CSV table of C-alpha atoms (C1' of nucleotides) and ligand atoms in Angstrom, one decimal:
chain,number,residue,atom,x,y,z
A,1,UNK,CA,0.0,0.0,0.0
A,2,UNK,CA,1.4,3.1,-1.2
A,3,UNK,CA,1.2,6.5,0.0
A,4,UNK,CA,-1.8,7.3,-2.1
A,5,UNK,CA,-3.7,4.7,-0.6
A,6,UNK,CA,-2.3,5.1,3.1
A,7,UNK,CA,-3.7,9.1,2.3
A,8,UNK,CA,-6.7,8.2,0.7
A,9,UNK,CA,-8.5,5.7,3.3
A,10,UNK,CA,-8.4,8.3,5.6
A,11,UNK,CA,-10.2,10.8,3.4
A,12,UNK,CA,-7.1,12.6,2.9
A,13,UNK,CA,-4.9,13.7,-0.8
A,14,UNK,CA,-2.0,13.3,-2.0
A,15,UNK,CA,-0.7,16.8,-3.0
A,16,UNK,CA,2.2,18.0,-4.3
A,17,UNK,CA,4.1,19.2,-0.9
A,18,UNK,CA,3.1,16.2,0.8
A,19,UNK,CA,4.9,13.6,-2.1
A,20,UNK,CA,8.0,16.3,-2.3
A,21,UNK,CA,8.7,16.5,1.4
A,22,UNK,CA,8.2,12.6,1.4
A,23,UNK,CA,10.7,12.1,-1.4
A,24,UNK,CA,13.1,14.8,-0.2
A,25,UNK,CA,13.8,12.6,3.0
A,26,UNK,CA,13.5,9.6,1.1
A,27,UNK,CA,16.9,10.6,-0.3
A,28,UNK,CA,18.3,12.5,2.8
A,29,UNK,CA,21.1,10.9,5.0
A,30,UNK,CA,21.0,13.3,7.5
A,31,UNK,CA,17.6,14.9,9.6
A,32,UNK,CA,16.4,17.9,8.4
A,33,UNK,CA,14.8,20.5,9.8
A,34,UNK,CA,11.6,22.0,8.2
A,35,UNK,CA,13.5,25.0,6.7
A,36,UNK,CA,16.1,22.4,5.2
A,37,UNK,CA,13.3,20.7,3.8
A,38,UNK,CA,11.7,23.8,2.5
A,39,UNK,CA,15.5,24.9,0.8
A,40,UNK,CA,16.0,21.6,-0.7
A,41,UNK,CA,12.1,21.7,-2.2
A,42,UNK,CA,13.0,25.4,-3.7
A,43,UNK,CA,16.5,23.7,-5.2
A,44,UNK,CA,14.6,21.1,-6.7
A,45,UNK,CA,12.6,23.6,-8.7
A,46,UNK,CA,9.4,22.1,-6.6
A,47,UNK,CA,7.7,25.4,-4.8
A,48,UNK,CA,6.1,24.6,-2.2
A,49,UNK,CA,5.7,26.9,0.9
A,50,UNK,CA,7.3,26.4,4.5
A,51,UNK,CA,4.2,26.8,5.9
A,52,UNK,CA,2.8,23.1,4.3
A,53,UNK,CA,6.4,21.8,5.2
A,54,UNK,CA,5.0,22.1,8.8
A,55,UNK,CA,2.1,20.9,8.1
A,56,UNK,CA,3.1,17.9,6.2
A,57,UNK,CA,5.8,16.7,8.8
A,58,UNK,CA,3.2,17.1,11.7
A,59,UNK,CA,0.8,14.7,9.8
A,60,UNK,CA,3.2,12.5,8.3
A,61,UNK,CA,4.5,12.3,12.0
A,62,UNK,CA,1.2,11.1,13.6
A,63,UNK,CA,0.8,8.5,10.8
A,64,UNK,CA,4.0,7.2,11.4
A,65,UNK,CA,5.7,7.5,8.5
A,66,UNK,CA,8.7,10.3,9.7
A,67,UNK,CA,10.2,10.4,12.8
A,68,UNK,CA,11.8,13.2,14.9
A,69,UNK,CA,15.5,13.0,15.6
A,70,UNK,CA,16.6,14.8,18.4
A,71,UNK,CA,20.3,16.2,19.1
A,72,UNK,CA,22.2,16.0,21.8
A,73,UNK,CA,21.9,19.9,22.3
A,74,UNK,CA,19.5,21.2,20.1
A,75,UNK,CA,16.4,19.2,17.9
A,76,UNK,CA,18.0,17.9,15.3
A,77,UNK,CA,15.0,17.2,12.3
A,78,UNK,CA,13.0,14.8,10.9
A,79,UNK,CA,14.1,11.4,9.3
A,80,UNK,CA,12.0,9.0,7.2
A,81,UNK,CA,10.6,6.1,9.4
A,82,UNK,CA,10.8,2.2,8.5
A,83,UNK,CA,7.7,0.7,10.1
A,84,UNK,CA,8.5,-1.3,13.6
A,85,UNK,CA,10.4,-0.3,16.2
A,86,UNK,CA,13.5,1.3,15.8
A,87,UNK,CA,16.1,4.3,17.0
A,88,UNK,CA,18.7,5.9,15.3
A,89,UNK,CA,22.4,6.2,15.6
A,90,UNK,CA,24.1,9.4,15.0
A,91,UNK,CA,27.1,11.1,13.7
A,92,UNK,CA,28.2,13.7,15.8
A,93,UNK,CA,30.6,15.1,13.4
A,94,UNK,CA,28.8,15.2,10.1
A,95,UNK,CA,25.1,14.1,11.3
A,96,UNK,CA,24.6,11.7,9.5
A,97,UNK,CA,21.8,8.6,10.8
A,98,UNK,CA,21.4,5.1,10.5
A,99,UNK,CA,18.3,3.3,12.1
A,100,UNK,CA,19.1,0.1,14.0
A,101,UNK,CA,16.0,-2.1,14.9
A,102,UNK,CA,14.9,-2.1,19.0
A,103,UNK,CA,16.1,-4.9,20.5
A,104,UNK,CA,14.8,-6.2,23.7
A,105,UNK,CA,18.3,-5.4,25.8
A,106,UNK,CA,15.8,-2.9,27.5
A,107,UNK,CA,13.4,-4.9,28.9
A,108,UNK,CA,14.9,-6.1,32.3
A,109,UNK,CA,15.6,-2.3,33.0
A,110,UNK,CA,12.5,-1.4,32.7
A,111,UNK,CA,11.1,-4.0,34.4
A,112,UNK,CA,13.2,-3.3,37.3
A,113,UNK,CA,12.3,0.4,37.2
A,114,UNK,CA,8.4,-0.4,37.2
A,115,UNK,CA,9.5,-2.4,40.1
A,116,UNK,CA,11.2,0.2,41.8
A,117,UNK,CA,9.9,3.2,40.9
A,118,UNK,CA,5.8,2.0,40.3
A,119,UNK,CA,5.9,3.5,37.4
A,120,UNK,CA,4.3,2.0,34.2
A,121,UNK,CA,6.8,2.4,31.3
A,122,UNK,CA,5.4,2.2,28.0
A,123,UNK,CA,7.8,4.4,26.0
A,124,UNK,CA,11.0,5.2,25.2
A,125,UNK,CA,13.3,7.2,23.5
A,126,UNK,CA,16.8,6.0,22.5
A,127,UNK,CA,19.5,7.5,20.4
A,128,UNK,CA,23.1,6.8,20.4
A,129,UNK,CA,25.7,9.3,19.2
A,130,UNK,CA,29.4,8.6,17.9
A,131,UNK,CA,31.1,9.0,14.6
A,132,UNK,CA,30.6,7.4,11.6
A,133,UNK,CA,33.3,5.4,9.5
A,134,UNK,CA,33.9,8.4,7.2
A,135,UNK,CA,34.7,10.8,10.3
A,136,UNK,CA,36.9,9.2,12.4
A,137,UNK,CA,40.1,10.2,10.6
B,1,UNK,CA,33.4,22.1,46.3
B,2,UNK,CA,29.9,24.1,46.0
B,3,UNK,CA,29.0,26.5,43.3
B,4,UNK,CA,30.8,29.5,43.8
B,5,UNK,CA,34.1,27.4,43.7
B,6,UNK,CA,33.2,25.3,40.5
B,7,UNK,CA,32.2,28.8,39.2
B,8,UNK,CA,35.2,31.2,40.8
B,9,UNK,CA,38.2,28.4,39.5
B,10,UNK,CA,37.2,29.3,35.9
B,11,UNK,CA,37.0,33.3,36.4
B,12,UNK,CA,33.3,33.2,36.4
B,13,UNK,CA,31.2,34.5,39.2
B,14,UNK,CA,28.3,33.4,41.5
B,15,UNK,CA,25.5,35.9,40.8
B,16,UNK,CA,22.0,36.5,41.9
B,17,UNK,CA,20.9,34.9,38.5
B,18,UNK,CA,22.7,31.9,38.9
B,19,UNK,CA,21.7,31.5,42.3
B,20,UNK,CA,18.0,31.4,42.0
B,21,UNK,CA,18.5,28.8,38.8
B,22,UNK,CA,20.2,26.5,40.5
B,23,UNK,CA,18.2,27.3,43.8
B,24,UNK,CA,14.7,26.3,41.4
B,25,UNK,CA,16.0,23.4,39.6
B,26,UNK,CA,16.7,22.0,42.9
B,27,UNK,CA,13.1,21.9,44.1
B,28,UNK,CA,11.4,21.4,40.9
B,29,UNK,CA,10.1,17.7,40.0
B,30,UNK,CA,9.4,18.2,36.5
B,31,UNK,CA,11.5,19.8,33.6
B,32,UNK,CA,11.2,23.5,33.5
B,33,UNK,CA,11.9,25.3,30.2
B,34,UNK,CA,13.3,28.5,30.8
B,35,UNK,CA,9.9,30.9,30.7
B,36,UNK,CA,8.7,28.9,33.6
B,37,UNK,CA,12.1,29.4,35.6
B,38,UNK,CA,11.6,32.6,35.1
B,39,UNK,CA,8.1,32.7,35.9
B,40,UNK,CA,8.6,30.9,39.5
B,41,UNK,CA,11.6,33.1,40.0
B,42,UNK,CA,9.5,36.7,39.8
B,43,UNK,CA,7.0,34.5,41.9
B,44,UNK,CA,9.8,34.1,44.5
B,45,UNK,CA,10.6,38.2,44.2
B,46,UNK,CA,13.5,37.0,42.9
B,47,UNK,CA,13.5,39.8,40.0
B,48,UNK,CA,15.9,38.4,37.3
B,49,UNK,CA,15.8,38.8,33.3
B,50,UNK,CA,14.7,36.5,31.2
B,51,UNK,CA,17.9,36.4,29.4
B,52,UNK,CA,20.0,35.6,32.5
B,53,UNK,CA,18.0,32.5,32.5
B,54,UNK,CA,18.7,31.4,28.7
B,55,UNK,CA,22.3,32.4,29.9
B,56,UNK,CA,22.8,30.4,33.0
B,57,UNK,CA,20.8,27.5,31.9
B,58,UNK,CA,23.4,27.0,28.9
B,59,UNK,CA,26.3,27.3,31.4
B,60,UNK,CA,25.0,25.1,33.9
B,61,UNK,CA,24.5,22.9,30.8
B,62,UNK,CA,28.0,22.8,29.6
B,63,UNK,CA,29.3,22.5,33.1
B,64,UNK,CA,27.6,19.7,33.5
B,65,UNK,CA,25.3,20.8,36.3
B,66,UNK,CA,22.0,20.7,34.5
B,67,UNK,CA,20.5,18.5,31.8
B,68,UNK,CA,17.8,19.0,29.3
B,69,UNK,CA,14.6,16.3,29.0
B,70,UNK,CA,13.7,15.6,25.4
B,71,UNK,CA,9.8,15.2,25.9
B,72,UNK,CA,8.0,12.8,23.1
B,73,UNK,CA,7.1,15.5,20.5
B,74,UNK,CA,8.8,19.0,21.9
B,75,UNK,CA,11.7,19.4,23.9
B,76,UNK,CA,10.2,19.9,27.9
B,77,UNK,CA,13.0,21.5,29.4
B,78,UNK,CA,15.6,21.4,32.2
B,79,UNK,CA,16.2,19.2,35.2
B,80,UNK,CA,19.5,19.1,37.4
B,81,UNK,CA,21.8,16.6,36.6
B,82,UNK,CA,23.2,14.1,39.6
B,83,UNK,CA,26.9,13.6,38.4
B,84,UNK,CA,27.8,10.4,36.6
B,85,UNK,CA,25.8,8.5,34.0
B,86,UNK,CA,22.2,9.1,34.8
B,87,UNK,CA,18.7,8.9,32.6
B,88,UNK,CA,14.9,9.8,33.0
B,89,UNK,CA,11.5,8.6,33.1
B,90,UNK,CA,9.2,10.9,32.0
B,91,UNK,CA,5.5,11.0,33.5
B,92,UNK,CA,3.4,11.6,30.0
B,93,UNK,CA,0.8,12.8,32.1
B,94,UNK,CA,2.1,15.3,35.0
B,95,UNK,CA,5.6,15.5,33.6
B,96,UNK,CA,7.5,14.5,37.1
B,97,UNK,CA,10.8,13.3,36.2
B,98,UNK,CA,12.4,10.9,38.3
B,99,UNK,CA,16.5,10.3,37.8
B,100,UNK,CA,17.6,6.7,37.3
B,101,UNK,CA,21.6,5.7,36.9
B,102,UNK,CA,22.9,4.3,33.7
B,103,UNK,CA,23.3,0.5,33.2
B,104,UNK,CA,25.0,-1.7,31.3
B,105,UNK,CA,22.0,-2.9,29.6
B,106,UNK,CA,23.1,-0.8,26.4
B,107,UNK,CA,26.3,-2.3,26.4
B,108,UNK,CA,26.0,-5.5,23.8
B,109,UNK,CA,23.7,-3.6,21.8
B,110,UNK,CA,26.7,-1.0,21.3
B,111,UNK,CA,29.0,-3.7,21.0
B,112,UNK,CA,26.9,-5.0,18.3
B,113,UNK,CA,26.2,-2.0,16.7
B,114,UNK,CA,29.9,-0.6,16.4
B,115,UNK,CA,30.8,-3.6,14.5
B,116,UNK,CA,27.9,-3.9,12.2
B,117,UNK,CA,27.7,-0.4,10.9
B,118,UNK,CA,31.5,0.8,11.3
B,119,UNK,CA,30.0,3.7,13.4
B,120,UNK,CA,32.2,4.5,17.3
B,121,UNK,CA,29.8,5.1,19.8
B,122,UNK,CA,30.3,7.3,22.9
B,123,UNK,CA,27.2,8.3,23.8
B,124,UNK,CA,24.1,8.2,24.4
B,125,UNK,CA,20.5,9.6,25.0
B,126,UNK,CA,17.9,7.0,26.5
B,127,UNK,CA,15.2,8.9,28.3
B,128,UNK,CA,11.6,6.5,29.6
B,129,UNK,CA,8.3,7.1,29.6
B,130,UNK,CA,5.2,5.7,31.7
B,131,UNK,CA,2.8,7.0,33.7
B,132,UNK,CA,3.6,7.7,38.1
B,133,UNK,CA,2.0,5.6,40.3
B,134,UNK,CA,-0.3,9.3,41.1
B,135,UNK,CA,-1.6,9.5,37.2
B,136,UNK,CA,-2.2,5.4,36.7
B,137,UNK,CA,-5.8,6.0,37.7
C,1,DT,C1',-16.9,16.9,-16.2
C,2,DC,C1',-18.8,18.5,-11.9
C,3,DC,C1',-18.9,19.2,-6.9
C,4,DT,C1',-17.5,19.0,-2.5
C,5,DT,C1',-14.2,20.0,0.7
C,6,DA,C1',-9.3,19.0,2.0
C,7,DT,C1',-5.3,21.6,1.2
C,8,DT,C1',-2.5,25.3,-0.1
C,9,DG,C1',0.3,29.6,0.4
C,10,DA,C1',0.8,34.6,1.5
C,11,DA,C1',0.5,37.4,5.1
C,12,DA,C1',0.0,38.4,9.8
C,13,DA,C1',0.4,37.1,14.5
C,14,DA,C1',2.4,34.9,18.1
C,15,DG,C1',6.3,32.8,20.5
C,16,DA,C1',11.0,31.8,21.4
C,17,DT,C1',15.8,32.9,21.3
C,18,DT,C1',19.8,35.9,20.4
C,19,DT,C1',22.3,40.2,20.0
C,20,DT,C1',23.6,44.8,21.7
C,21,DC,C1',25.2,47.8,24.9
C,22,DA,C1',25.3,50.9,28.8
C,23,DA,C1',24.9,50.2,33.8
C,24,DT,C1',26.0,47.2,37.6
C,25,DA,C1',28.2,44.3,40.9
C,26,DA,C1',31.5,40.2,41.9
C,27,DG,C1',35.6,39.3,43.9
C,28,DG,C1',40.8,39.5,43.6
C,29,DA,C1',44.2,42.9,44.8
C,30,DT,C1',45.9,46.6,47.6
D,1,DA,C1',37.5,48.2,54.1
D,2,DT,C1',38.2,50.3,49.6
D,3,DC,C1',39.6,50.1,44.7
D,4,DC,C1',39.7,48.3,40.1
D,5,DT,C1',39.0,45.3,36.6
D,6,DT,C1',36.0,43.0,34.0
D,7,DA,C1',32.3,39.4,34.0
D,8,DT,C1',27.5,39.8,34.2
D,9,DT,C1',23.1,41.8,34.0
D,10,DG,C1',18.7,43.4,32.0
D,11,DA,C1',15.9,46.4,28.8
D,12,DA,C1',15.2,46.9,24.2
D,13,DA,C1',15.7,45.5,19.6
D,14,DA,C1',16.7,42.2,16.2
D,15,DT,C1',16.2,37.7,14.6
D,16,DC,C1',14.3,33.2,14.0
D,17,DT,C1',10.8,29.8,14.5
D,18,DT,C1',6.1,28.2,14.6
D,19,DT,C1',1.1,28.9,14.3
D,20,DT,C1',-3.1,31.1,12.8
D,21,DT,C1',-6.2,33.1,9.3
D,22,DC,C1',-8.5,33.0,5.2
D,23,DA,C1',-9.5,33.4,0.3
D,24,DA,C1',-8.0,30.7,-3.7
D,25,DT,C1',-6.9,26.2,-5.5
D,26,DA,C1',-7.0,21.4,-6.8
D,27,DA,C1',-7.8,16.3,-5.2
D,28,DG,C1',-10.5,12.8,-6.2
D,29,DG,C1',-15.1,10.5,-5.6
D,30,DA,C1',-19.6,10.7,-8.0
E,201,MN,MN1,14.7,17.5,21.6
E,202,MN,MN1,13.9,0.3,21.8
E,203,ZN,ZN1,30.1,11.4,10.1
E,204,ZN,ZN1,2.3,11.6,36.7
DNA sequence: TCCTTATTGAAAAAGATTTTCAATAAGGAT
DNA sequence: ATCCTTATTGAAAATCTTTTTCAATAAGGA
């Protein structure tokens, strides 16, 4: 099922910003913010406006489709999303992310921390930072 | 060695600013971004600028001192750090934050990862979330 | 091809963060 | 205790980011 049809069954379109913010980080290596997204659109002779960049991100976001990267200081930007569980690993010199799949290495921590704590934990947010091959030199 | 040493040794100086940071980090429970430090500092007629906060909080940041909470869309805002390798879990509902000290959990799944994608990795960002025992009802 | 309505984009509004710079005060030196 | 140097402050302005509004447009089912 295609994005079209993802779009579609929900009573929503496929428009122009939506498939060019879709492809943009289909090709990207690196997150990118909105205004990266928006820059690369305008290079690509596609004109779209920032404000649907938002707009776009937001709802491919809920559907699951993108996912937000953060930095270790700032919020880094958006990277496409393979379906599943997964987390990214970062490069801290030249940004660029790979996705590794969620393993289950977590689960007697946070089993123990229910324990201890008495909270419920049904979330969590992992990213690892280093350098990639290319920048270690 | 308090504060005004950690701050002094490096030329810098404990001001009033600084002060009622630190002093509101230390009795919050949740993350605070820097409009509500400021906003429980004026209620404390503790008159400091809103800049001052933006300015300490990145200091204490690089010193080490404070740490900012990623929430699960937008970035929540600052908690004090413990020294040494710590993380959080995040209430999704009230926001408390409760501290919880790095394992070793991570440590075959970096072991792993370092060899399969070439990438060194040094650190880390692994923050949970859940619901309190208080908000489970 | 027509019709409904989801979507767009320009502009404005709102919010958040950073820069500037003269006035202030921290704290080492005397 | 008093000086002196200079790190720091805070008000205002500048800059950047994100959201809201709303009339015009264009998806896509009928
Ligand atoms: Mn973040
Ligand atoms: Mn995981
Ligand atoms: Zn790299
Ligand atoms: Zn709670």
């Amino acid at each position: 099922m295609d994005l079209q049809d993802k779009l579609n069954q929900k009573g929503l379109r496929l428009t122009k910003p939506r498939q060019v913010v879709m492809t943009i980080l289909e090709r990207a290596t690196v997150p990118l913010s909105p205004q990266a997204i928006h820059q690369h659109a305008i290079e690509n002779q596609a004109d779209i406006g920032l404000v649907s960049v938002y707009r776009t991100l937001e709802l491919l976001t809920t559907m699951g489709l993108v996912r937000r990267v953060h930095g270790q200081d700032s919020c880094e930007g958006y990277v496409l999303a393979s379906p599943g569980h997964h987390h990214h690993l970062v490069c801290r010199t030249c940004d660029r992310a790979v996705e590794f799949t969620g393993t289950d290495n977590l689960i007697p921590l946070l089993e123990q921390l229910q324990h201890e704590t008495g909270f419920t934990v049904d979330e969590h947010l992992l990213q690892l930072y280093g350098l990639c091959p290319d920048c270690q030199n």
